[in-house]
Amino acid sequence: MTATAVLTARALLLDMDGTLVNSDAVVERIWRRWADRHALDGDEVMKVVHGRQGYASMALLLPGRPMEQNHADNARMLAEETADMDGVVAIPGAAEFLASLHGLPHALVTSADVPLSTARMAAAGLGLPDVRITAESVGASKPDPEGFLKGAAELGVAPADCIVFEDSGAGIQAGRAAGMRVVGVGARAGFHGPDALVRDLTEVRVEAVGDGGIRLYVG
């Protein structure tokens, strides 16, 4: 962003990995090992996996493999990721951003499950929002909009009045499919045409407005 954009909403829906928490080091380790086991190019695998649940990434990378194998593999990898917090840190500005949302409608919408999201937020020193949509909450992974639509419904806010914060192509696509505007966080997001783009969360300021709305200064 070269200038500050001003956006208004009634609720914010926040992705976790790459948006609030930098877990790239773990994701790289786990998925490159998986790529080696399946004789796949690690660089090509990394282009696919961000933002999606593991089984959905596997379905794209190993077309034709039975989905029950993908789900079983995904469960093992989630356990590996939950046991590996080495290098997990907060995105700059994340703690202050979450603090500024106190009392305002917001939710975590993540492709991680409850154990992984709880562990990563704790490792990054971040508090969990009261409303959380995790892998267990949905039947379809991003880029399907189900998670964001459930987050909006939990908060009692129309999708058009929600703003999504996302870093990945799958997540940005999901937010758009839900009929929401999207603020992209980080360089990865810039390749997928979000409505606004920030380097990190130090470039976002939140202000409550009198009618229960939220005003964002982005950039």
mmCIF file of C-alpha atoms in Angstrom:
data_model
loop_
_atom_site.group_PDB
_atom_site.id
_atom_site.type_symbol
_atom_site.label_atom_id
_atom_site.label_comp_id
_atom_site.label_asym_id
_atom_site.label_seq_id
_atom_site.Cartn_x
_atom_site.Cartn_y
_atom_site.Cartn_z
ATOM 1 C CA MET A 1 0.000 0.000 0.000
ATOM 2 C CA THR A 2 1.326 3.419 -0.886
ATOM 3 C CA ALA A 3 -1.459 5.266 0.936
ATOM 4 C CA THR A 4 -3.771 4.515 3.831
ATOM 5 C CA ALA A 5 -7.076 2.908 2.882
ATOM 6 C CA VAL A 6 -10.088 3.336 5.154
ATOM 7 C CA LEU A 7 -12.472 0.358 5.344
ATOM 8 C CA THR A 8 -15.573 -0.126 7.464
ATOM 9 C CA ALA A 9 -17.082 -3.384 8.692
ATOM 10 C CA ARG A 10 -19.168 -4.894 11.450
ATOM 11 C CA ALA A 11 -16.908 -7.914 12.070
ATOM 12 C CA LEU A 12 -13.395 -9.146 11.260
ATOM 13 C CA LEU A 13 -12.541 -12.752 10.379
ATOM 14 C CA LEU A 14 -8.912 -13.656 10.948
ATOM 15 C CA ASP A 15 -6.871 -16.458 9.446
ATOM 16 C CA MET A 16 -4.069 -17.721 11.706
ATOM 17 C CA ASP A 17 -1.017 -19.102 9.857
ATOM 18 C CA GLY A 18 0.728 -16.360 7.918
ATOM 19 C CA THR A 19 -1.753 -13.770 9.183
ATOM 20 C CA LEU A 20 -1.412 -13.759 12.990
ATOM 21 C CA VAL A 21 1.293 -16.411 13.395
ATOM 22 C CA ASN A 22 4.410 -17.019 11.323
ATOM 23 C CA SER A 23 4.626 -20.810 11.201
ATOM 24 C CA ASP A 24 6.362 -21.026 7.828
ATOM 25 C CA ALA A 25 9.439 -22.774 9.260
ATOM 26 C CA VAL A 26 7.348 -25.667 10.606
ATOM 27 C CA VAL A 27 5.142 -25.876 7.527
ATOM 28 C CA GLU A 28 8.240 -26.076 5.322
ATOM 29 C CA ARG A 29 9.818 -28.836 7.442
ATOM 30 C CA ILE A 30 6.698 -30.986 7.648
ATOM 31 C CA TRP A 31 5.578 -30.643 4.041
ATOM 32 C CA ARG A 32 9.033 -31.040 2.491
ATOM 33 C CA ARG A 33 9.432 -34.303 4.419
ATOM 34 C CA TRP A 34 6.038 -35.373 3.099
ATOM 35 C CA ALA A 35 7.094 -34.402 -0.440
ATOM 36 C CA ASP A 36 10.253 -36.509 -0.120
ATOM 37 C CA ARG A 37 8.229 -39.515 1.032
ATOM 38 C CA HIS A 38 6.069 -39.251 -2.067
ATOM 39 C CA ALA A 39 8.873 -38.368 -4.530
ATOM 40 C CA LEU A 40 7.360 -34.936 -5.220
ATOM 41 C CA ASP A 41 9.157 -31.655 -5.848
ATOM 42 C CA GLY A 42 9.216 -29.778 -2.547
ATOM 43 C CA ASP A 43 9.060 -26.353 -4.188
ATOM 44 C CA GLU A 44 5.958 -27.344 -6.144
ATOM 45 C CA VAL A 45 4.330 -28.767 -3.014
ATOM 46 C CA MET A 46 4.926 -25.515 -1.119
ATOM 47 C CA LYS A 47 3.051 -23.600 -3.827
ATOM 48 C CA VAL A 48 -0.092 -25.579 -2.997
ATOM 49 C CA VAL A 49 -0.248 -26.149 0.749
ATOM 50 C CA HIS A 50 -0.645 -22.686 2.288
ATOM 51 C CA GLY A 51 -4.156 -21.962 3.511
ATOM 52 C CA ARG A 52 -5.663 -25.371 2.843
ATOM 53 C CA GLN A 53 -6.322 -28.269 5.172
ATOM 54 C CA GLY A 54 -3.735 -30.966 4.601
ATOM 55 C CA TYR A 55 -6.091 -33.520 3.065
ATOM 56 C CA ALA A 56 -7.218 -30.931 0.480
ATOM 57 C CA SER A 57 -3.611 -30.197 -0.489
ATOM 58 C CA MET A 58 -2.910 -33.903 -0.793
ATOM 59 C CA ALA A 59 -5.926 -34.369 -3.060
ATOM 60 C CA LEU A 60 -4.443 -31.800 -5.452
ATOM 61 C CA LEU A 61 -0.906 -33.171 -5.237
ATOM 62 C CA LEU A 62 -1.791 -36.880 -5.447
ATOM 63 C CA PRO A 63 -4.878 -36.979 -7.650
ATOM 64 C CA GLY A 64 -6.515 -40.352 -7.638
ATOM 65 C CA ARG A 65 -5.316 -41.355 -4.182
ATOM 66 C CA PRO A 66 -8.253 -42.461 -2.009
ATOM 67 C CA MET A 67 -9.477 -39.656 0.254
ATOM 68 C CA GLU A 68 -9.392 -41.914 3.294
ATOM 69 C CA GLN A 69 -5.609 -42.133 2.835
ATOM 70 C CA ASN A 70 -5.412 -38.345 2.609
ATOM 71 C CA HIS A 71 -7.421 -37.947 5.816
ATOM 72 C CA ALA A 72 -5.261 -40.501 7.644
ATOM 73 C CA ASP A 73 -2.071 -38.821 6.399
ATOM 74 C CA ASN A 74 -3.480 -35.423 7.393
ATOM 75 C CA ALA A 75 -4.146 -36.626 10.950
ATOM 76 C CA ARG A 76 -0.541 -37.805 11.294
ATOM 77 C CA MET A 77 0.809 -34.524 9.945
ATOM 78 C CA LEU A 78 -1.388 -32.456 12.266
ATOM 79 C CA ALA A 79 0.098 -34.392 15.180
ATOM 80 C CA GLU A 80 3.621 -33.725 13.850
ATOM 81 C CA GLU A 81 2.892 -30.018 13.474
ATOM 82 C CA THR A 82 1.366 -29.760 16.944
ATOM 83 C CA ALA A 83 4.538 -31.293 18.416
ATOM 84 C CA ASP A 84 6.824 -28.869 16.522
ATOM 85 C CA MET A 85 6.725 -25.225 17.656
ATOM 86 C CA ASP A 86 10.343 -24.453 16.740
ATOM 87 C CA GLY A 87 10.376 -21.094 14.951
ATOM 88 C CA VAL A 88 6.701 -20.268 15.524
ATOM 89 C CA VAL A 89 6.427 -16.538 16.260
ATOM 90 C CA ALA A 90 3.818 -13.802 16.058
ATOM 91 C CA ILE A 91 3.455 -11.750 12.894
ATOM 92 C CA PRO A 92 4.681 -8.221 13.745
ATOM 93 C CA GLY A 93 1.840 -6.198 15.240
ATOM 94 C CA ALA A 94 -0.393 -9.237 15.872
ATOM 95 C CA ALA A 95 -0.577 -8.871 19.663
ATOM 96 C CA GLU A 96 -1.438 -5.179 19.458
ATOM 97 C CA PHE A 97 -3.943 -5.816 16.674
ATOM 98 C CA LEU A 98 -5.759 -8.492 18.682
ATOM 99 C CA ALA A 99 -5.754 -6.264 21.766
ATOM 100 C CA SER A 100 -7.378 -3.492 19.716
ATOM 101 C CA LEU A 101 -10.238 -5.866 18.834
ATOM 102 C CA HIS A 102 -11.269 -6.380 22.468
ATOM 103 C CA GLY A 103 -15.033 -5.949 22.666
ATOM 104 C CA LEU A 104 -15.427 -5.845 18.872
ATOM 105 C CA PRO A 105 -16.914 -8.709 16.824
ATOM 106 C CA HIS A 106 -14.137 -10.911 15.476
ATOM 107 C CA ALA A 107 -13.353 -14.592 14.993
ATOM 108 C CA LEU A 108 -10.454 -16.878 14.175
ATOM 109 C CA VAL A 109 -11.084 -18.870 10.981
ATOM 110 C CA THR A 110 -8.260 -21.352 10.484
ATOM 111 C CA SER A 111 -7.563 -24.560 8.582
ATOM 112 C CA ALA A 112 -5.738 -25.843 11.684
ATOM 113 C CA ASP A 113 -7.554 -28.058 14.174
ATOM 114 C CA VAL A 114 -8.132 -27.146 17.828
ATOM 115 C CA PRO A 115 -4.899 -28.649 19.227
ATOM 116 C CA LEU A 116 -2.706 -27.086 16.522
ATOM 117 C CA SER A 117 -4.340 -23.648 16.605
ATOM 118 C CA THR A 118 -4.222 -23.573 20.410
ATOM 119 C CA ALA A 119 -0.548 -24.594 20.459
ATOM 120 C CA ARG A 120 0.556 -22.170 17.750
ATOM 121 C CA MET A 121 -1.252 -19.162 19.210
ATOM 122 C CA ALA A 122 0.284 -19.960 22.610
ATOM 123 C CA ALA A 123 3.758 -20.417 21.114
ATOM 124 C CA ALA A 124 3.412 -17.006 19.469
ATOM 125 C CA GLY A 125 2.254 -15.436 22.740
ATOM 126 C CA LEU A 126 -1.190 -14.562 21.356
ATOM 127 C CA GLY A 127 -4.579 -14.910 22.997
ATOM 128 C CA LEU A 128 -7.294 -16.886 21.238
ATOM 129 C CA PRO A 129 -10.418 -15.007 20.115
ATOM 130 C CA ASP A 130 -13.597 -16.155 21.851
ATOM 131 C CA VAL A 131 -15.122 -17.268 18.534
ATOM 132 C CA ARG A 132 -13.064 -19.845 16.656
ATOM 133 C CA ILE A 133 -13.808 -21.759 13.466
ATOM 134 C CA THR A 134 -11.301 -24.615 13.120
ATOM 135 C CA ALA A 135 -10.879 -27.688 10.930
ATOM 136 C CA GLU A 136 -13.354 -29.559 13.126
ATOM 137 C CA SER A 137 -16.028 -26.921 12.435
ATOM 138 C CA VAL A 138 -16.279 -27.394 8.674
ATOM 139 C CA GLY A 139 -16.811 -30.078 6.074
ATOM 140 C CA ALA A 140 -14.827 -28.331 3.333
ATOM 141 C CA SER A 141 -11.397 -26.702 3.327
ATOM 142 C CA LYS A 142 -10.533 -23.255 2.030
ATOM 143 C CA PRO A 143 -10.870 -22.144 -0.789
ATOM 144 C CA ASP A 144 -14.440 -23.206 0.003
ATOM 145 C CA PRO A 145 -16.109 -20.285 1.836
ATOM 146 C CA GLU A 146 -17.755 -22.473 4.512
ATOM 147 C CA GLY A 147 -15.410 -21.442 7.327
ATOM 148 C CA PHE A 148 -15.827 -17.714 6.757
ATOM 149 C CA LEU A 149 -19.596 -18.041 6.370
ATOM 150 C CA LYS A 150 -19.751 -19.965 9.658
ATOM 151 C CA GLY A 151 -17.657 -17.291 11.347
ATOM 152 C CA ALA A 152 -20.024 -14.573 10.165
ATOM 153 C CA ALA A 153 -23.032 -16.611 11.304
ATOM 154 C CA GLU A 154 -21.507 -17.208 14.755
ATOM 155 C CA LEU A 155 -21.023 -13.457 15.125
ATOM 156 C CA GLY A 156 -24.492 -12.678 13.763
ATOM 157 C CA VAL A 157 -23.105 -10.446 11.019
ATOM 158 C CA ALA A 158 -23.980 -10.493 7.315
ATOM 159 C CA PRO A 159 -21.109 -11.704 5.095
ATOM 160 C CA ALA A 160 -21.026 -8.405 3.192
ATOM 161 C CA ASP A 161 -20.338 -6.619 6.499
ATOM 162 C CA CYS A 162 -17.276 -8.772 7.288
ATOM 163 C CA ILE A 163 -13.644 -8.156 6.396
ATOM 164 C CA VAL A 164 -11.277 -11.126 6.139
ATOM 165 C CA PHE A 165 -7.562 -10.988 6.983
ATOM 166 C CA GLU A 166 -5.655 -13.614 4.965
ATOM 167 C CA ASP A 167 -2.205 -14.439 3.606
ATOM 168 C CA SER A 168 -2.835 -17.282 1.147
ATOM 169 C CA GLY A 169 -4.401 -17.650 -2.260
ATOM 170 C CA ALA A 170 -6.806 -20.311 -0.987
ATOM 171 C CA GLY A 171 -7.860 -18.085 1.895
ATOM 172 C CA ILE A 172 -8.329 -14.990 -0.238
ATOM 173 C CA GLN A 173 -10.390 -17.027 -2.699
ATOM 174 C CA ALA A 174 -12.516 -18.338 0.192
ATOM 175 C CA GLY A 175 -13.141 -14.838 1.530
ATOM 176 C CA ARG A 176 -14.166 -13.598 -1.879
ATOM 177 C CA ALA A 177 -16.448 -16.596 -2.416
ATOM 178 C CA ALA A 178 -18.115 -15.757 0.906
ATOM 179 C CA GLY A 179 -18.930 -12.277 -0.419
ATOM 180 C CA MET A 180 -16.446 -10.548 1.878
ATOM 181 C CA ARG A 181 -13.698 -8.005 1.374
ATOM 182 C CA VAL A 182 -10.163 -9.211 2.034
ATOM 183 C CA VAL A 183 -7.119 -7.527 3.549
ATOM 184 C CA GLY A 184 -4.018 -9.419 2.454
ATOM 185 C CA VAL A 185 -1.180 -9.801 4.955
ATOM 186 C CA GLY A 186 2.378 -10.307 3.716
ATOM 187 C CA ALA A 187 4.082 -10.808 0.379
ATOM 188 C CA ARG A 188 2.306 -14.106 -0.400
ATOM 189 C CA ALA A 189 -1.073 -12.360 -0.342
ATOM 190 C CA GLY A 190 0.033 -9.801 -2.896
ATOM 191 C CA PHE A 191 -0.055 -12.362 -5.702
ATOM 192 C CA HIS A 192 -3.792 -12.964 -5.231
ATOM 193 C CA GLY A 193 -5.350 -9.518 -5.577
ATOM 194 C CA PRO A 194 -6.755 -8.727 -2.110
ATOM 195 C CA ASP A 195 -8.812 -5.555 -1.703
ATOM 196 C CA ALA A 196 -6.002 -4.068 0.383
ATOM 197 C CA LEU A 197 -2.499 -5.294 1.204
ATOM 198 C CA VAL A 198 -0.227 -4.764 4.210
ATOM 199 C CA ARG A 199 3.292 -5.952 4.921
ATOM 200 C CA ASP A 200 2.238 -7.032 8.432
ATOM 201 C CA LEU A 201 -0.227 -6.047 11.152
ATOM 202 C CA THR A 202 1.750 -2.993 12.252
ATOM 203 C CA GLU A 203 0.144 -1.358 9.194
ATOM 204 C CA VAL A 204 -3.424 -1.805 10.481
ATOM 205 C CA ARG A 205 -5.217 0.450 12.960
ATOM 206 C CA VAL A 206 -8.651 -0.364 14.351
ATOM 207 C CA GLU A 207 -11.223 2.135 15.578
ATOM 208 C CA ALA A 208 -14.680 1.425 17.002
ATOM 209 C CA VAL A 209 -17.413 3.647 15.608
ATOM 210 C CA GLY A 210 -20.562 4.654 17.420
ATOM 211 C CA ASP A 211 -23.071 2.367 15.711
ATOM 212 C CA GLY A 212 -21.185 -0.798 16.663
ATOM 213 C CA GLY A 213 -19.135 -0.772 13.499
ATOM 214 C CA ILE A 214 -15.402 -1.047 12.948
ATOM 215 C CA ARG A 215 -13.247 1.373 10.992
ATOM 216 C CA LEU A 216 -9.906 0.096 9.685
ATOM 217 C CA TYR A 217 -6.984 2.236 8.615
ATOM 218 C CA VAL A 218 -4.911 -0.016 6.384
ATOM 219 C CA GLY A 219 -1.502 0.823 4.986
#
